[in-house]
Amino acid sequence: MTNHEIVAKLWRLCDVLRDDGITYHQYVTELTYILFLKMAKETGTEGQIPVEYRWDQLIKLQGVELKRFYKELLNHLGENTVGRVRNIYAGAASNIDEPKNLEKIITSIDALDWYSAKEEGLGNLYEGLLEKNANEKKSGAGQYFTPRVLIDVMTKLIAPQPGELCNDPACGTFGFLIAADRYVKDHTNDLFALSADLQEFQQKKAFSGCELVHETHRLALMNAMLHDIEGPILLADTLSNQGKKMRDFDVVLTNPPFGTKKGGERTTRDDLTYPSSNKQLNFLQHIYRSLNTKGTARAAVVLPDNVLFADGDGASIRNDLMDKCNLHTILRLPTGIFYAQGVKTNVLFFTRGKTEKDNTSEVWVYDLRTNMQSFGKTKTLKEEHFDGFVAAYTAMNRSEVLDERWNVFTRQQITAKNNSLDIGLIRDDSFLDYEELLDPIESGEEIAAQLEAAVLLIQSVVKELRSLEVKSNG
C-alpha cells in the first residue's frame, strides 16, 4: 500500500466523525495527537513518552474507558512532559464525543500498512495528509498551505547549502523548511561525510520557523519531527517584538499570510522603519532586515499584488528593499493557485547586500500570469508550467533569453513610477483590441462628421414618432 492510498484511507475516516460535528481541520489536529503515538512506536522513538501513555496502552481500551483514558493522556502529555512531546500536546483537547468513533479511529490507524508507510517515509505520509486537508475547501486550511510545486521551484532556485541558517517567519505546517532540508540532502553527495558538528547543525539549528496559530504550530512540530528536523519552531507573532530576535539568516523562504492587522492597527514591532497596517509590507521589511549582510544571504517570498504598488509606506518600503538588497527577479504568478479566489500573487527573489544603498540596478520580471489558464482543484499547477521561468532565471546571460514573458526594468525606470513594481505584464490576448476594429486611423473630422450624422438621424426618428403620436391621438 502506497502512502497515497494510506492518506486516502485516513481521510475517509473523517466521515466517521461527522455526527460529532468535527471539522476537517479539527480532524487533522485530532489525527496528529493519535498518529504521534503510533508513529513514535513504529520508529522506536517513544523515549520521551511515559510508558503508561504509549500506543500499546491506548489500543487495549474500548468505549467509555478509552475516552476517559484518552482525555487523561492528552492532559498528561501536554503538562507533564518535555521537549517536542509537550509542545505538540500543549493545550490539547479532544473534540470527539462518541467513544465508538474514537475507538474506530484508533483501530483503523493500527490496522494500516505501517511497513509500507515507513518504506516511503512517515514524513511524506504526514505531508500528504496536510496537503489533502489544504486542498479540501471546507477545511479552510489552504490559507497556510503553499502548493508543493511552487515551494519546490522556489527552493531549487534559492539553493540552500549545508551550514546555512534557513528560516520561515510564517511557517504554517513547515513545508518550505521541509523542502529546504530535502534539497540539501539531495544535493550533498554524502551527508554523513559532513563533520559531526555540521551534521548536528543541520539537524538541530539549520531550519527554523515561527507560527502564530497554535493548532498550525502543532502540525508544524509534528511535520518537522517526522523529517528528523529539531530546529526551533516558535509559537509567536513575527510582527510583535518577539520577532526582533529572528535575524542573521542566510536563507528565508516564506509565504506570509494575506490581509491586514485586525482593526487596521499597525504592527506592534518597534524596530520597523515603516510600520503599516498591511501585514505583507511588515513581513517584507522583517524578511530583508532578518538577512545577514555577508553579501550572499537571499530570500524568495510570495506576496500579493498590492505590495507591488501600494502608495505611501509601500513606496518607501520598496525603495528601502531595493537599496538594501538586490531585487533581481519578480515572478508574476498565475491566478487560482491559492485558497482565496482571484488573489493575484508574485514571488520576489532578492539578495541582501553588504551595504545599505543602491544594491538594485535592474529588476527582471517573468509574467507567468497573462494568457495563462486559471488553476484550481481540477487544473493543478505542475512543475512543467515553470520551465520557461526556470530557464530564464538560471540563464548565464539573461538578456539573451528569447521569451516574451521575460523583461527587464532599470532602477531609474522604477523610481520614475513612484517605486512601483507592478510591472512586466505582457499584452493580454483575451481582451479585444477595439481600436483594431475601427477603420485605419480615422481622422478627428471624420469621426465628428459621423457623430453629427447620427444625431441628425436620431432627431429625425424622434420627430417622426411624435408625428405618429399626434395622428393617433386625433
Coordinates of C-alpha atoms in Angstrom, one line a residue:
M1 CA 0.0 0.0 0.0
T2 CA 1.4 3.4 -1.0
N3 CA 1.4 6.5 1.2
H4 CA -1.2 8.0 -1.2
E5 CA -3.5 5.1 -0.5
I6 CA -2.9 5.3 3.2
V7 CA -3.7 9.1 3.2
A8 CA -6.9 8.4 1.3
K9 CA -7.9 5.8 4.0
L10 CA -7.1 8.2 6.8
W11 CA -9.0 11.0 5.1
R12 CA -12.1 8.7 4.7
L13 CA -12.1 8.2 8.5
C14 CA -13.3 11.8 8.8
D15 CA -16.7 10.6 7.7
V16 CA -16.8 8.6 11.0
L17 CA -16.7 11.9 12.9
R18 CA -19.4 13.9 11.0
D19 CA -22.0 13.2 13.6
D20 CA -19.7 14.6 16.3
G21 CA -19.6 17.9 14.3
I22 CA -15.8 17.6 13.7
T23 CA -14.4 20.0 11.0
Y24 CA -11.7 18.8 8.6
H25 CA -9.1 20.9 10.4
Q26 CA -10.1 19.6 13.8
Y27 CA -9.9 16.1 12.4
V28 CA -6.3 16.6 11.2
T29 CA -5.4 18.0 14.6
E30 CA -7.1 15.0 16.3
L31 CA -5.2 12.7 13.9
T32 CA -2.0 14.4 14.9
Y33 CA -2.5 13.5 18.6
I34 CA -3.1 9.9 17.7
L35 CA -0.6 9.5 14.9
F36 CA 2.2 10.9 17.0
L37 CA 1.8 7.9 19.4
K38 CA 1.6 5.3 16.7
M39 CA 4.5 6.8 14.6
A40 CA 6.7 7.0 17.8
K41 CA 6.1 3.3 18.3
E42 CA 6.8 2.4 14.7
T43 CA 10.0 4.4 14.6
G44 CA 11.2 3.3 18.1
T45 CA 11.2 6.9 19.4
E46 CA 8.9 6.5 22.4
G47 CA 11.6 7.5 24.9
Q48 CA 10.0 10.9 25.8
I49 CA 6.5 9.4 26.2
P50 CA 5.8 7.9 29.6
V51 CA 5.3 4.1 29.4
E52 CA 1.7 4.2 30.7
Y53 CA 0.7 6.6 27.9
R54 CA 2.2 4.9 24.9
W55 CA 0.4 3.4 21.9
D56 CA 0.2 -0.1 23.4
Q57 CA -1.8 1.1 26.3
L58 CA -4.2 3.1 24.1
I59 CA -5.0 0.3 21.8
K60 CA -6.0 -2.0 24.7
L61 CA -9.0 0.0 25.7
Q62 CA -12.6 0.4 24.4
G63 CA -15.7 2.5 24.9
V64 CA -16.1 4.9 27.7
E65 CA -12.9 3.7 29.4
L66 CA -11.0 4.5 26.2
K67 CA -12.5 8.0 26.0
R68 CA -11.6 8.7 29.7
F69 CA -8.1 7.4 29.3
Y70 CA -7.5 9.4 26.0
K71 CA -8.6 12.7 27.8
E72 CA -6.2 11.9 30.6
L73 CA -3.4 11.1 28.1
L74 CA -3.8 14.4 26.4
N75 CA -3.7 16.4 29.6
H76 CA -0.6 14.5 30.9
L77 CA 1.4 14.8 27.7
G78 CA 0.6 18.5 27.5
E79 CA 1.5 19.3 31.0
N80 CA 4.0 16.7 32.4
T81 CA 6.4 16.0 29.6
V82 CA 9.2 18.0 28.0
G83 CA 10.5 19.0 24.5
R84 CA 8.6 18.3 21.4
V85 CA 6.1 16.0 23.1
R86 CA 5.0 18.8 25.4
N87 CA 4.9 21.3 22.6
I88 CA 2.7 19.0 20.4
Y89 CA 0.2 18.3 23.2
A90 CA 0.2 21.7 24.9
G91 CA -3.4 22.7 25.4
A92 CA -4.6 19.6 23.5
A93 CA -8.3 18.8 23.9
S94 CA -10.4 16.2 22.0
N95 CA -13.4 17.1 20.0
I96 CA -14.7 13.5 19.8
D97 CA -17.7 13.0 21.9
E98 CA -18.8 9.5 20.9
P99 CA -16.4 6.8 22.4
K100 CA -17.2 4.4 19.5
N101 CA -15.9 7.0 17.0
L102 CA -12.7 7.4 18.9
E103 CA -12.3 3.6 19.0
K104 CA -12.9 3.3 15.2
I105 CA -10.2 5.9 14.5
I106 CA -7.6 4.2 16.7
T107 CA -8.2 0.7 15.5
S108 CA -8.2 1.8 11.9
I109 CA -4.9 3.6 12.3
D110 CA -3.5 0.5 14.0
A111 CA -4.6 -1.7 11.1
L112 CA -2.8 0.4 8.4
D113 CA 0.2 -1.0 6.4
W114 CA 2.9 0.7 8.5
Y115 CA 5.7 -1.3 6.9
S116 CA 5.0 0.3 3.5
A117 CA 4.5 3.7 5.2
K118 CA 7.9 3.5 6.8
E119 CA 9.4 2.4 3.5
E120 CA 8.1 5.6 1.7
G121 CA 8.7 7.8 4.8
L122 CA 6.4 8.7 7.5
G123 CA 7.1 12.4 7.0
N124 CA 5.9 12.1 3.4
L125 CA 2.8 10.4 4.6
Y126 CA 2.0 13.2 7.0
E127 CA 2.8 15.8 4.4
G128 CA 0.3 14.1 2.1
L129 CA -2.3 14.3 4.9
L130 CA -1.7 18.0 5.3
E131 CA -1.9 18.6 1.6
K132 CA -5.2 16.7 1.4
N133 CA -6.5 18.9 4.1
A134 CA -5.4 22.1 2.3
N135 CA -7.0 21.0 -0.9
E136 CA -10.3 20.5 0.8
K137 CA -12.1 23.9 0.6
K138 CA -14.3 23.2 3.6
S139 CA -11.3 22.8 5.8
G140 CA -10.1 26.4 5.5
A141 CA -6.5 25.1 5.7
G142 CA -5.4 26.4 2.3
Q143 CA -4.7 29.7 3.9
Y144 CA -1.4 28.4 5.2
F145 CA -0.6 25.8 2.6
T146 CA 1.6 26.8 -0.4
P147 CA 1.3 24.5 -3.5
R148 CA 4.1 21.9 -3.2
V149 CA 5.3 22.6 -6.8
L150 CA 5.8 26.3 -6.1
I151 CA 7.7 25.5 -2.8
D152 CA 10.0 23.2 -4.7
V153 CA 10.7 25.7 -7.5
M154 CA 11.5 28.5 -5.1
T155 CA 13.7 26.2 -3.0
K156 CA 15.6 24.9 -6.0
L157 CA 16.3 28.5 -7.2
I158 CA 17.4 29.7 -3.8
A159 CA 19.5 26.5 -3.3
P160 CA 20.1 26.3 0.4
Q161 CA 23.5 24.8 1.4
P162 CA 24.9 22.8 4.3
G163 CA 25.9 25.1 7.2
E164 CA 23.4 27.8 6.3
L165 CA 20.7 29.1 8.6
C166 CA 17.3 28.9 6.9
N167 CA 14.1 30.5 8.2
D168 CA 10.4 30.9 7.5
P169 CA 8.9 33.6 9.7
A170 CA 5.3 32.5 8.8
C171 CA 6.0 28.8 8.6
G172 CA 2.5 27.3 8.6
T173 CA 3.0 23.5 8.6
F174 CA 6.7 23.9 7.9
G175 CA 6.6 23.0 4.2
F176 CA 9.3 25.4 3.0
L177 CA 11.8 24.2 5.5
I178 CA 11.0 20.5 4.8
A179 CA 11.7 21.3 1.2
A180 CA 15.0 23.1 2.1
D181 CA 16.1 20.2 4.2
R182 CA 15.3 17.8 1.3
Y183 CA 17.2 19.9 -1.2
V184 CA 20.3 20.0 1.0
K185 CA 20.2 16.2 1.4
D186 CA 19.6 15.6 -2.3
H187 CA 22.5 17.8 -3.3
T188 CA 25.0 16.7 -0.8
N189 CA 26.7 13.6 -2.2
D190 CA 27.2 12.0 1.2
L191 CA 25.6 13.8 4.1
F192 CA 27.4 11.5 6.5
A193 CA 30.7 12.8 5.0
L194 CA 30.0 16.1 6.7
S195 CA 31.7 16.7 10.1
A196 CA 29.9 15.6 13.2
D197 CA 29.4 19.2 14.2
L198 CA 27.9 20.1 10.8
Q199 CA 25.6 17.1 10.9
E200 CA 24.3 18.2 14.3
F201 CA 23.9 21.7 13.0
Q202 CA 21.8 20.5 10.1
Q203 CA 19.5 18.5 12.4
K204 CA 19.2 20.9 15.3
K205 CA 19.8 24.5 14.1
A206 CA 19.8 24.9 10.3
F207 CA 16.0 25.1 9.8
S208 CA 13.8 27.3 12.0
G209 CA 10.4 28.9 11.8
C210 CA 7.7 30.9 13.6
E211 CA 3.9 30.3 13.5
L212 CA 1.2 32.4 15.2
V213 CA -1.7 29.9 15.2
H214 CA -1.5 27.3 17.9
E215 CA -3.1 24.4 16.0
T216 CA -1.0 25.0 12.9
H217 CA 2.1 25.3 15.1
R218 CA 1.3 21.8 16.4
L219 CA 1.2 20.4 12.9
A220 CA 4.5 22.1 12.1
L221 CA 6.2 20.5 15.1
M222 CA 4.8 17.1 14.0
N223 CA 5.9 17.6 10.4
A224 CA 9.4 18.6 11.4
M225 CA 9.8 15.7 13.9
L226 CA 8.8 13.2 11.2
H227 CA 11.5 14.6 8.9
D228 CA 14.1 14.4 11.7
I229 CA 14.4 18.2 12.0
E230 CA 14.8 19.6 15.5
G231 CA 15.4 23.3 14.7
P232 CA 13.4 25.8 16.8
I233 CA 9.8 26.5 15.8
L234 CA 8.5 29.4 17.8
L235 CA 4.8 29.8 18.7
A236 CA 4.8 33.6 18.3
D237 CA 3.8 36.6 16.2
T238 CA 6.7 37.6 14.0
L239 CA 5.3 41.1 13.7
S240 CA 5.4 41.6 17.5
N241 CA 8.6 42.4 19.4
Q242 CA 9.2 38.6 19.7
G243 CA 10.2 38.7 16.0
K244 CA 13.1 41.0 16.6
K245 CA 15.4 38.1 17.7
M246 CA 14.8 36.3 14.4
R247 CA 17.8 37.6 12.4
D248 CA 21.1 36.9 10.7
F249 CA 19.8 34.2 8.4
D250 CA 21.4 33.0 5.2
V251 CA 18.1 32.0 3.6
V252 CA 14.5 32.9 4.0
L253 CA 11.7 31.1 2.2
T254 CA 8.2 32.1 3.0
N255 CA 4.6 32.8 2.1
P256 CA 3.4 35.4 4.7
P257 CA -0.4 35.5 5.5
F258 CA -2.5 37.8 3.3
G259 CA -4.6 40.6 4.8
T260 CA -4.4 43.5 7.3
K261 CA -4.0 43.6 11.0
K262 CA -7.2 43.2 12.9
G263 CA -9.0 46.6 13.2
G264 CA -6.4 48.0 10.8
E265 CA -3.9 48.7 13.6
R266 CA -0.2 49.0 12.9
T267 CA 2.3 46.3 13.9
T268 CA 3.5 46.2 17.5
R269 CA 7.1 45.8 16.3
D270 CA 9.1 48.9 17.4
D271 CA 12.1 48.3 15.1
L272 CA 10.5 48.6 11.7
T273 CA 11.2 51.8 9.8
Y274 CA 7.8 51.9 8.1
P275 CA 5.2 50.2 10.4
S276 CA 2.0 49.6 8.4
S277 CA -1.4 48.0 8.9
N278 CA -0.6 45.9 5.8
K279 CA 0.8 42.7 7.1
Q280 CA 2.7 41.8 3.9
L281 CA 4.5 45.1 3.9
N282 CA 5.6 44.5 7.5
F283 CA 6.6 40.9 6.8
L284 CA 8.6 42.1 3.8
Q285 CA 10.5 44.6 6.0
H286 CA 11.1 41.9 8.6
I287 CA 12.4 39.5 5.9
Y288 CA 15.0 41.7 4.3
R289 CA 16.1 43.0 7.7
S290 CA 16.5 39.4 9.0
L291 CA 19.1 38.5 6.3
N292 CA 22.7 38.8 7.3
T293 CA 25.0 41.3 5.4
K294 CA 27.7 38.9 4.1
G295 CA 26.5 39.5 0.6
T296 CA 25.1 36.0 -0.1
A297 CA 22.0 36.0 2.2
R298 CA 18.9 35.6 0.0
A299 CA 15.2 35.2 0.1
A300 CA 12.2 34.1 -2.0
V301 CA 8.9 35.5 -0.8
V302 CA 5.3 35.1 -2.0
L303 CA 3.5 38.4 -1.9
P304 CA 0.1 39.7 -3.3
D305 CA 0.0 42.4 -6.0
N306 CA -0.8 45.2 -3.6
V307 CA 2.7 45.0 -2.1
L308 CA 4.0 46.0 -5.6
F309 CA 2.0 49.2 -6.0
A310 CA 0.8 50.4 -2.6
D311 CA 1.5 54.1 -2.1
G312 CA 2.9 55.9 0.9
D313 CA 4.8 53.5 3.2
G314 CA 4.5 50.9 0.4
A315 CA 6.7 53.0 -1.9
S316 CA 9.1 53.8 0.9
I317 CA 9.5 50.1 1.8
R318 CA 10.1 49.1 -1.9
N319 CA 12.7 51.8 -2.1
D320 CA 14.3 50.5 1.1
L321 CA 14.2 47.0 -0.2
M322 CA 16.0 47.9 -3.4
D323 CA 18.6 49.9 -1.5
K324 CA 19.4 47.2 1.0
C325 CA 19.0 44.2 -1.4
N326 CA 19.5 43.3 -5.0
L327 CA 15.9 42.6 -6.0
H328 CA 16.9 40.8 -9.1
T329 CA 13.8 38.8 -10.1
I330 CA 10.0 39.0 -9.8
L331 CA 7.8 36.1 -10.9
R332 CA 4.2 37.2 -11.6
L333 CA 2.2 34.0 -10.6
P334 CA -0.9 32.8 -12.4
T335 CA -4.3 33.1 -10.6
G336 CA -6.2 30.3 -8.9
I337 CA -3.3 28.6 -7.1
F338 CA -4.2 29.9 -3.6
Y339 CA -7.3 29.4 -1.4
A340 CA -8.8 32.8 -1.9
Q341 CA -10.4 33.1 -5.3
G342 CA -8.9 35.7 -7.6
V343 CA -5.9 36.6 -5.4
K344 CA -3.0 37.7 -7.6
T345 CA 0.4 36.9 -6.2
N346 CA 4.1 37.1 -7.1
V347 CA 7.4 35.8 -5.9
L348 CA 10.2 38.3 -5.1
F349 CA 13.7 37.0 -5.2
F350 CA 16.4 39.1 -3.6
T351 CA 19.9 39.0 -2.1
R352 CA 20.9 41.2 0.8
G353 CA 23.8 43.5 0.0
K354 CA 26.9 44.3 2.2
T355 CA 25.9 47.9 2.1
E356 CA 22.7 49.8 2.8
K357 CA 22.3 51.7 -0.5
D358 CA 21.9 51.1 -4.3
N359 CA 22.1 47.3 -4.3
T360 CA 19.4 47.0 -7.1
S361 CA 20.3 48.3 -10.5
E362 CA 17.7 46.4 -12.5
V363 CA 14.8 44.0 -12.0
W364 CA 14.0 41.1 -14.3
V365 CA 10.3 40.2 -14.4
Y366 CA 8.7 37.0 -15.7
D367 CA 5.0 37.1 -16.5
L368 CA 3.5 33.7 -15.8
R369 CA 0.0 35.1 -15.4
T370 CA -1.1 36.8 -18.7
N371 CA -2.6 34.4 -21.3
M372 CA -2.3 31.5 -18.8
Q373 CA -5.1 29.2 -17.8
S374 CA -6.6 29.7 -14.3
F375 CA -5.6 27.0 -11.9
G376 CA -7.7 25.3 -9.3
K377 CA -8.8 21.9 -8.0
T378 CA -9.5 20.5 -11.4
K379 CA -6.5 22.1 -13.2
T380 CA -3.5 21.8 -10.9
L381 CA -0.2 23.6 -11.1
K382 CA 2.7 21.4 -12.3
E383 CA 6.4 21.7 -12.4
E384 CA 6.5 22.0 -16.2
H385 CA 4.5 25.2 -16.0
F386 CA 7.6 26.8 -14.5
D387 CA 10.1 25.5 -17.2
G388 CA 10.3 28.8 -19.1
F389 CA 10.8 30.8 -15.9
V390 CA 13.5 28.5 -14.5
A391 CA 15.3 28.6 -17.9
A392 CA 15.3 32.4 -17.9
Y393 CA 16.2 32.7 -14.2
T394 CA 19.2 30.4 -14.4
A395 CA 20.5 31.7 -17.8
M396 CA 24.1 32.7 -17.9
N397 CA 23.2 35.8 -19.8
R398 CA 19.6 36.9 -19.0
S399 CA 19.5 39.4 -21.9
E400 CA 19.9 36.6 -24.4
V401 CA 16.8 34.8 -23.3
L402 CA 14.2 34.9 -26.1
D403 CA 10.9 34.8 -24.2
E404 CA 8.2 37.4 -24.5
R405 CA 7.3 36.9 -20.8
W406 CA 10.8 37.9 -19.7
N407 CA 11.5 41.6 -19.4
V408 CA 14.0 43.9 -17.6
F409 CA 13.4 47.3 -15.9
T410 CA 16.1 49.7 -14.6
R411 CA 16.1 51.2 -11.2
Q412 CA 15.7 54.6 -12.8
Q413 CA 12.5 53.4 -14.6
I414 CA 11.1 52.0 -11.4
T415 CA 11.9 55.2 -9.4
A416 CA 10.2 57.3 -12.0
K417 CA 7.0 55.4 -11.3
N418 CA 7.0 56.0 -7.5
N419 CA 8.9 52.8 -7.0
S420 CA 6.0 50.7 -8.3
L421 CA 6.9 47.1 -9.1
D422 CA 3.6 46.4 -10.7
I423 CA 5.5 45.9 -14.0
G424 CA 6.3 43.3 -16.6
L425 CA 2.8 42.1 -17.6
I426 CA 2.6 41.4 -21.3
R427 CA -0.3 42.1 -23.7
D428 CA -3.4 40.1 -22.7
D429 CA -4.8 38.4 -25.8
S430 CA -8.1 37.6 -24.1
F431 CA -9.2 41.2 -24.4
L432 CA -10.4 42.6 -27.8
D433 CA -8.5 45.5 -29.1
Y434 CA -11.3 47.8 -30.0
E435 CA -9.0 50.2 -31.8
E436 CA -8.3 47.4 -34.3
L437 CA -12.0 47.1 -35.2
L438 CA -12.1 50.7 -36.4
D439 CA -11.1 51.7 -39.9
P440 CA -7.4 52.5 -40.1
I441 CA -6.6 55.8 -38.4
E442 CA -9.9 57.7 -38.9
S443 CA -9.3 61.4 -38.5
G444 CA -11.0 63.6 -35.9
E445 CA -13.0 65.3 -38.6
E446 CA -14.3 62.0 -40.0
I447 CA -15.4 60.9 -36.5
A448 CA -17.1 64.2 -35.9
A449 CA -19.0 64.0 -39.2
Q450 CA -20.2 60.5 -38.3
L451 CA -21.4 61.7 -34.9
E452 CA -23.2 64.6 -36.4
A453 CA -25.0 62.3 -39.0
A454 CA -26.0 60.0 -36.1
V455 CA -27.5 62.9 -34.1
L456 CA -29.5 64.1 -37.2
L457 CA -30.8 60.6 -37.8
I458 CA -32.0 60.3 -34.1
Q459 CA -33.6 63.7 -34.3
S460 CA -35.5 62.6 -37.5
V461 CA -36.7 59.4 -35.9
V462 CA -37.9 61.3 -32.8
K463 CA -39.8 63.8 -34.9
E464 CA -41.5 61.0 -36.9
L465 CA -42.6 59.2 -33.7
R466 CA -44.1 62.5 -32.4
S467 CA -46.0 63.0 -35.6
L468 CA -47.4 59.5 -35.4
E469 CA -48.4 60.0 -31.8
V470 CA -50.3 63.2 -32.7
K471 CA -52.2 61.4 -35.5
S472 CA -53.2 58.6 -33.3
N473 CA -54.5 60.9 -30.6
G474 CA -56.5 62.8 -33.2

